[in-house]
Amino acid sequence: MVIAKKTARTAFRTTALAFSAALLVAACSSGGGGGGKASDSTGAAKAGSGTKVTVTETEFALKLSRSSFTPGTYTFTADNAGTTTHALELDGPGVSDVRTKNISSGQNTSVTVMLKKGTYELYCPVDGHRQLGMKTDVKVG
């Protein structure tokens, strides 16, 4: 009887360990990479790929390094040249709530998206900044 209990316990531990390992492997290979909303939202693309665009953020304006856009993949680098915290968010055809993390003065961060033909709004999602003028529309065509 002692052997039967020990065998059952060992079998249970082995099964529990195998199940835990399977969960860990599934979690690690799910394809999610730490990028906040950018990686979880519609329209996000593989980080770092695509045409590079710098978006200089100040109080309270956005200045893009280019004005002409064709459909394709773009990496937008938000460069905080202001004195307060900023971020960058994009919304448009196929892109919803794709954004960077908040960045302090002097910092930068990037978000990569696939743009289709249409109009996209780029803006700072930090409280009140959009209403103060930190927004611009980009036409892709």
Coordinates of C-alpha atoms in Angstrom, one line a residue:
M1 CA 0.0 0.0 0.0
V2 CA 2.9 2.4 0.7
I3 CA 4.3 1.7 -2.7
A4 CA 0.9 2.5 -4.4
K5 CA 0.6 5.9 -2.6
K6 CA 4.2 6.8 -3.5
T7 CA 3.6 5.8 -7.2
A8 CA 0.4 7.8 -7.3
R9 CA 2.1 10.9 -5.7
T10 CA 5.0 10.6 -8.2
A11 CA 2.6 10.3 -11.1
F12 CA 0.7 13.4 -9.9
R13 CA 3.9 15.4 -9.5
T14 CA 5.1 14.4 -12.9
T15 CA 1.8 15.3 -14.5
A16 CA 1.7 18.7 -12.7
L17 CA 5.3 19.4 -13.7
A18 CA 4.6 18.5 -17.4
F19 CA 1.5 20.7 -17.4
S20 CA 3.4 23.7 -15.9
A21 CA 6.2 23.3 -18.4
A22 CA 3.6 23.2 -21.3
L23 CA 2.0 26.4 -20.0
L24 CA 5.4 28.1 -19.7
V25 CA 6.4 27.1 -23.3
A26 CA 3.0 28.3 -24.6
A27 CA 3.4 31.6 -22.9
C28 CA 6.9 32.2 -24.1
S29 CA 6.1 31.4 -27.7
S30 CA 2.8 33.3 -28.0
G31 CA 4.5 36.0 -30.1
G32 CA 3.7 38.8 -27.7
G33 CA 6.7 41.0 -27.1
G34 CA 6.7 43.7 -24.4
G35 CA 5.6 46.8 -26.1
G36 CA 2.5 47.8 -24.3
K37 CA -0.4 48.7 -26.4
A38 CA 1.7 48.9 -29.5
S39 CA 2.1 45.2 -29.7
D40 CA -1.4 44.4 -28.6
S41 CA -3.3 46.7 -30.8
T42 CA -4.6 46.5 -34.4
G43 CA -2.2 47.8 -37.0
A44 CA 1.1 47.2 -35.1
A45 CA 3.8 45.7 -37.2
K46 CA 7.2 44.1 -36.5
A47 CA 9.3 46.6 -34.5
G48 CA 12.0 48.4 -36.3
S49 CA 11.0 47.4 -39.8
G50 CA 9.9 49.9 -42.4
T51 CA 10.5 53.5 -43.4
K52 CA 11.8 55.6 -40.5
V53 CA 9.9 58.8 -39.5
T54 CA 10.9 61.0 -36.6
V55 CA 8.1 62.8 -34.8
T56 CA 9.6 65.7 -32.7
E57 CA 7.3 66.5 -29.8
T58 CA 7.3 69.8 -28.0
E59 CA 4.8 71.8 -26.0
F60 CA 2.4 71.6 -27.7
A61 CA 3.2 70.5 -31.3
L62 CA 4.2 67.6 -33.4
K63 CA 6.8 68.0 -36.3
L64 CA 7.3 65.0 -38.7
S65 CA 10.5 64.4 -40.6
R66 CA 8.6 63.7 -43.8
S67 CA 5.3 64.9 -45.3
S68 CA 4.7 62.3 -48.0
F69 CA 3.5 58.8 -47.3
T70 CA 2.7 55.8 -49.4
P71 CA 1.1 52.5 -48.2
G72 CA 3.6 50.4 -46.3
T73 CA 5.4 49.8 -43.0
Y74 CA 6.7 52.8 -41.0
T75 CA 8.6 53.1 -37.8
F76 CA 7.6 56.3 -36.0
T77 CA 10.2 57.5 -33.5
A78 CA 8.8 59.9 -30.9
D79 CA 11.5 62.3 -29.9
N80 CA 10.6 64.3 -26.8
A81 CA 12.2 67.7 -27.3
G82 CA 9.8 69.3 -24.9
T83 CA 10.0 69.7 -21.1
T84 CA 7.1 67.5 -20.0
T85 CA 6.2 63.9 -20.6
H86 CA 4.8 63.0 -24.0
A87 CA 3.9 59.9 -26.1
L88 CA 2.7 59.2 -29.6
E89 CA -0.5 57.5 -30.7
L90 CA -1.8 56.6 -34.2
D91 CA -5.4 56.0 -35.4
G92 CA -6.6 55.4 -38.9
P93 CA -7.6 52.6 -41.4
G94 CA -6.5 49.3 -39.8
V95 CA -4.6 51.1 -37.0
S96 CA -6.4 51.6 -33.7
D97 CA -4.9 52.9 -30.5
V98 CA -1.3 52.0 -31.5
R99 CA 1.0 54.0 -29.2
T100 CA 4.4 54.4 -27.6
K101 CA 5.1 54.4 -23.9
N102 CA 5.2 57.7 -22.1
I103 CA 8.6 59.3 -22.4
S104 CA 10.4 62.0 -20.4
S105 CA 12.1 65.1 -21.8
G106 CA 15.1 64.2 -23.9
Q107 CA 14.0 60.6 -24.5
N108 CA 12.7 58.8 -27.5
T109 CA 10.9 55.6 -28.3
S110 CA 9.4 54.0 -31.4
V111 CA 6.3 52.2 -32.7
T112 CA 6.1 50.4 -36.0
V113 CA 2.8 50.2 -38.0
M114 CA 1.5 49.1 -41.4
L115 CA -0.2 52.1 -43.1
K116 CA -2.9 51.6 -45.8
K117 CA -4.3 54.2 -48.1
G118 CA -6.3 56.8 -46.1
T119 CA -5.9 59.4 -43.4
Y120 CA -4.3 58.8 -40.0
E121 CA -4.3 61.0 -36.9
L122 CA -1.0 61.2 -35.0
Y123 CA -1.3 62.8 -31.5
C124 CA 0.1 62.9 -28.0
P125 CA -2.3 60.8 -25.8
V126 CA -1.0 62.4 -22.5
D127 CA -3.9 64.1 -20.7
G128 CA -5.0 67.3 -22.5
H129 CA -2.0 67.5 -25.0
R130 CA -4.1 66.5 -28.0
Q131 CA -6.5 69.4 -27.3
L132 CA -3.6 71.8 -26.9
G133 CA -2.4 71.1 -30.5
M134 CA -0.3 68.0 -30.3
K135 CA -2.0 66.4 -33.2
T136 CA -1.6 66.1 -37.0
D137 CA -3.2 64.2 -39.8
V138 CA -1.1 62.1 -42.3
K139 CA -2.6 61.2 -45.7
V140 CA -1.3 58.0 -47.1
G141 CA -2.0 57.5 -50.8

